[in-house]
Structures are given as C-alpha cells and as structure tokens.
Amino acid sequence: MDDPIDLDGVTVGYDGVRVLGNLSLRLPPRRITVLAGPNGCGKSTLLRTIRRLLEPQSGTLQLGDEDLLHLKERELARRIALLGQSPSAPVDLTVFDLVRLGRFPHQTFLRQWSAEDALQVDRALAATGVTAFRDRRLDTLSGGQRQRVWIAMVLAQDAPVICLDEPINHLDLAHQLDCLDLLRRLNREHGRTVIAVLHDINLAARYADHLVLLKDGTIHAQGSPHRLVTAATVDAVFGVESRILTDPVTGAPLCIPIRPSGRDARGPGCPAAERRTGT
C-alpha cells in the first residue's frame, strides 16, 4: 500500500490532562519512521492513537483516503498492526499458537481457519526465522527469540502498516541489532510501512528513513536523520550537550553525549572533576 498516514490537528489526553497537542504530520508509506524523544513526551501515546487504541479529542487521522477514526475495528486491524511494550501471553502457548492469533482480523464466524491463514502464518514464521521453533513453548525461548515470535504474529496479521512500541526494550545489544535488522528487511523486502518508538537516538538515526522528534506533547522536528540529528537539536529535545560525528560503518549521524545541558564541565558527574577531587 502506497498511502501515507496523515494526522491533522490531533489532540489526545488522559483524565483531563493533555498529552498530545494539535499534532499535524505525515508518515510516509513503505518507509521506516522512528518516533523519538525524552521520557513522557508522548511517543507511545502517538503510536496508540495511530492504531486508535486512544480516541483523539480533536483532529483527523487518515490512511490515504480512508478515515481511520470511523473504520470498524476488524477493518482497522487489517490495515494497521500494533506490537505494544513488553507483550505477554500464557507461557504454555506454542510459537504456532501465538502467531496464528495474528490471523484473527481475517476470520469470521463462518470462516475460522483457511488455507490463506495457514499460508500467512508459514510466511511470517519464515520471514522472522522462527520456523524451527514452531512447536516449542514460549517459555523455552530466549528473550530475543520470543521477540521474533511476537513480530511474526504481527506480520501474520498481513497489515500494510506495522507499529511497534519499543520493540528492543529489555534486549541485549546483539538482539537489539538483530530485531532492528529484521524490521528493516520486512520494510525493504515486503514493503511494510514500519512505525517504531525507540529511545536510543543513535539506533533511531541508523535505522530510520523518517525521524519524528517529540517534546512536551508536540512535534519539535521531523525529517531525515541526517538533517535532524544535530548538536542543537539534541540539546533542544533531550537537554544534552553532544558532539555529532559520522558513523564510520553506516554513514549515519552518531551522537556522542557529553553532559546534561547547562551543567558545568567541572561540576558533578564530570570525569575530569572526579579525577581532580579524588572521588
């Protein structure tokens, strides 16, 4: 699907407190968009709003010409799949049991399981490299393997848009790269639009085609990582002084944090100061 997701004037809040205020942005199709920013800036709220788990108080949300705010839930699930933070399932489920749940939006009372369902599950298992684990229980898998299985479930949903909220949370560095490389393959080889929340600005710069930086419930900037990841922007969004280099491996911007903004170079937390004072 080559349709962008458009948000226009979207405001979202909880219990009378505004979290996102009057957001307008376009998320490009068939690209990887990363939502980044400090804790509490509204990244997860924005992702959940795109999937309509949260209803905007105002504004519009479109996928091409379709009004996402008025689609029936099953129709919406066929267009946008979401993997939330730290998903859980009964540990006695097998890999196949979990991945087949992704086919639920395509089933009806009269058509519970079909050859197409079986085909999509097999494709999802193969694409995520977990076919060999098909009959294993979830509690026998490593954290990285389980994350692949959850992504396989989302992939089996066969939605053109995949949303992931901190998909590398609690994974070690090797599994983080493995997971993000998998998402890039799904994007490049299967044409899926990927929207992911990431905390690490360097991983965001490495994997994003389109970067959206949020601060205090508003969009501070959006565009390519090469344009956005600058010392001035990192200072403005994250409150951190930094140097921006070029990653010698990928060519992406590489942020080297120095200290929180405004902190004296000889103040607490500075290694040079600690050496001089003997602490």
CSV table of N, CA, C and O in Angstrom, one decimal, residues 89-99 125 129-146 149:
chain,number,residue,atom,x,y,z
A,89,ALA,N,1.9,-13.4,27.1
A,89,ALA,CA,1.0,-14.4,26.7
A,89,ALA,C,1.2,-15.6,27.6
A,89,ALA,O,2.3,-15.7,28.3
A,90,PRO,N,0.2,-16.5,27.8
A,90,PRO,CA,0.4,-17.7,28.6
A,90,PRO,C,1.6,-18.5,28.1
A,90,PRO,O,1.8,-18.7,26.9
A,91,VAL,N,2.5,-18.9,29.1
A,91,VAL,CA,3.7,-19.5,28.7
A,91,VAL,C,3.6,-20.9,28.1
A,91,VAL,O,4.5,-21.4,27.5
A,92,ASP,N,2.4,-21.5,28.3
A,92,ASP,CA,2.2,-22.8,27.7
A,92,ASP,C,1.8,-22.8,26.2
A,92,ASP,O,1.6,-23.8,25.6
A,93,LEU,N,1.6,-21.6,25.7
A,93,LEU,CA,1.3,-21.4,24.3
A,93,LEU,C,2.6,-21.9,23.5
A,93,LEU,O,3.7,-21.6,23.8
A,94,THR,N,2.3,-22.5,22.3
A,94,THR,CA,3.4,-22.7,21.4
A,94,THR,C,3.6,-21.5,20.5
A,94,THR,O,2.8,-20.6,20.4
A,95,VAL,N,4.7,-21.5,19.8
A,95,VAL,CA,5.0,-20.5,18.8
A,95,VAL,C,3.9,-20.4,17.8
A,95,VAL,O,3.4,-19.3,17.5
A,96,PHE,N,3.5,-21.5,17.3
A,96,PHE,CA,2.4,-21.5,16.3
A,96,PHE,C,1.1,-21.0,16.9
A,96,PHE,O,0.4,-20.2,16.2
A,97,ASP,N,0.8,-21.4,18.1
A,97,ASP,CA,-0.4,-20.9,18.8
A,97,ASP,C,-0.5,-19.4,18.8
A,97,ASP,O,-1.5,-18.7,18.6
A,98,LEU,N,0.7,-18.8,19.1
A,98,LEU,CA,0.7,-17.3,19.3
A,98,LEU,C,0.7,-16.6,17.9
A,98,LEU,O,-0.1,-15.7,17.7
A,99,VAL,N,1.4,-17.1,16.9
A,99,VAL,CA,1.5,-16.5,15.6
A,99,VAL,C,0.2,-16.6,14.9
A,99,VAL,O,-0.3,-15.6,14.2
A,125,LEU,N,6.4,-17.0,10.0
A,125,LEU,CA,7.4,-17.8,10.7
A,125,LEU,C,8.7,-17.8,9.9
A,125,LEU,O,9.8,-17.6,10.5
A,129,GLY,N,12.4,-16.0,10.9
A,129,GLY,CA,13.4,-17.0,11.2
A,129,GLY,C,13.1,-17.9,12.4
A,129,GLY,O,14.0,-18.4,13.1
A,130,VAL,N,11.8,-18.1,12.6
A,130,VAL,CA,11.4,-18.9,13.8
A,130,VAL,C,10.7,-20.2,13.4
A,130,VAL,O,10.0,-20.8,14.2
A,131,THR,N,10.7,-20.6,12.1
A,131,THR,CA,10.0,-21.8,11.7
A,131,THR,C,10.5,-23.0,12.5
A,131,THR,O,9.6,-23.9,12.9
A,132,ALA,N,11.7,-23.1,12.8
A,132,ALA,CA,12.2,-24.3,13.6
A,132,ALA,C,11.7,-24.3,15.0
A,132,ALA,O,11.7,-25.4,15.6
A,133,PHE,N,11.1,-23.2,15.5
A,133,PHE,CA,10.6,-23.2,16.9
A,133,PHE,C,9.1,-23.4,16.9
A,133,PHE,O,8.4,-23.2,17.9
A,134,ARG,N,8.5,-23.7,15.7
A,134,ARG,CA,7.0,-23.7,15.5
A,134,ARG,C,6.3,-24.4,16.7
A,134,ARG,O,5.2,-23.9,17.1
A,135,ASP,N,6.8,-25.5,17.1
A,135,ASP,CA,6.1,-26.4,18.1
A,135,ASP,C,6.6,-26.2,19.5
A,135,ASP,O,6.2,-26.9,20.4
A,136,ARG,N,7.5,-25.3,19.7
A,136,ARG,CA,8.1,-25.1,21.1
A,136,ARG,C,7.2,-24.1,21.9
A,136,ARG,O,6.6,-23.2,21.3
A,137,ARG,N,7.2,-24.3,23.2
A,137,ARG,CA,6.5,-23.4,24.1
A,137,ARG,C,7.3,-22.1,24.2
A,137,ARG,O,8.5,-22.1,24.1
A,138,LEU,N,6.5,-21.0,24.5
A,138,LEU,CA,7.2,-19.7,24.6
A,138,LEU,C,8.2,-19.7,25.7
A,138,LEU,O,9.2,-19.0,25.6
A,139,ASP,N,7.9,-20.4,26.8
A,139,ASP,CA,8.8,-20.3,27.9
A,139,ASP,C,10.1,-21.0,27.7
A,139,ASP,O,11.0,-21.0,28.6
A,140,THR,N,10.3,-21.7,26.6
A,140,THR,CA,11.6,-22.4,26.3
A,140,THR,C,12.5,-21.5,25.4
A,140,THR,O,13.6,-21.9,25.1
A,141,LEU,N,12.0,-20.3,25.0
A,141,LEU,CA,12.7,-19.4,24.1
A,141,LEU,C,13.5,-18.4,24.9
A,141,LEU,O,13.1,-17.9,26.0
A,142,SER,N,14.5,-17.9,24.3
A,142,SER,CA,15.2,-16.7,24.8
A,142,SER,C,14.4,-15.4,24.6
A,142,SER,O,13.5,-15.4,23.8
A,143,GLY,N,14.8,-14.3,25.2
A,143,GLY,CA,14.1,-13.1,25.0
A,143,GLY,C,14.1,-12.6,23.6
A,143,GLY,O,13.1,-12.2,23.1
A,144,GLY,N,15.3,-12.8,22.9
A,144,GLY,CA,15.3,-12.4,21.5
A,144,GLY,C,14.5,-13.2,20.6
A,144,GLY,O,13.9,-12.7,19.7
A,145,GLN,N,14.5,-14.5,20.9
A,145,GLN,CA,13.6,-15.4,20.1
A,145,GLN,C,12.2,-15.1,20.3
A,145,GLN,O,11.4,-15.1,19.4
A,146,ARG,N,11.7,-14.9,21.6
A,146,ARG,CA,10.3,-14.5,21.8
A,146,ARG,C,9.9,-13.2,21.1
A,146,ARG,O,8.8,-13.1,20.6
A,149,VAL,N,9.1,-14.0,17.7
A,149,VAL,CA,7.8,-14.6,17.6
A,149,VAL,C,6.7,-13.6,17.6
A,149,VAL,O,5.7,-13.7,16.9
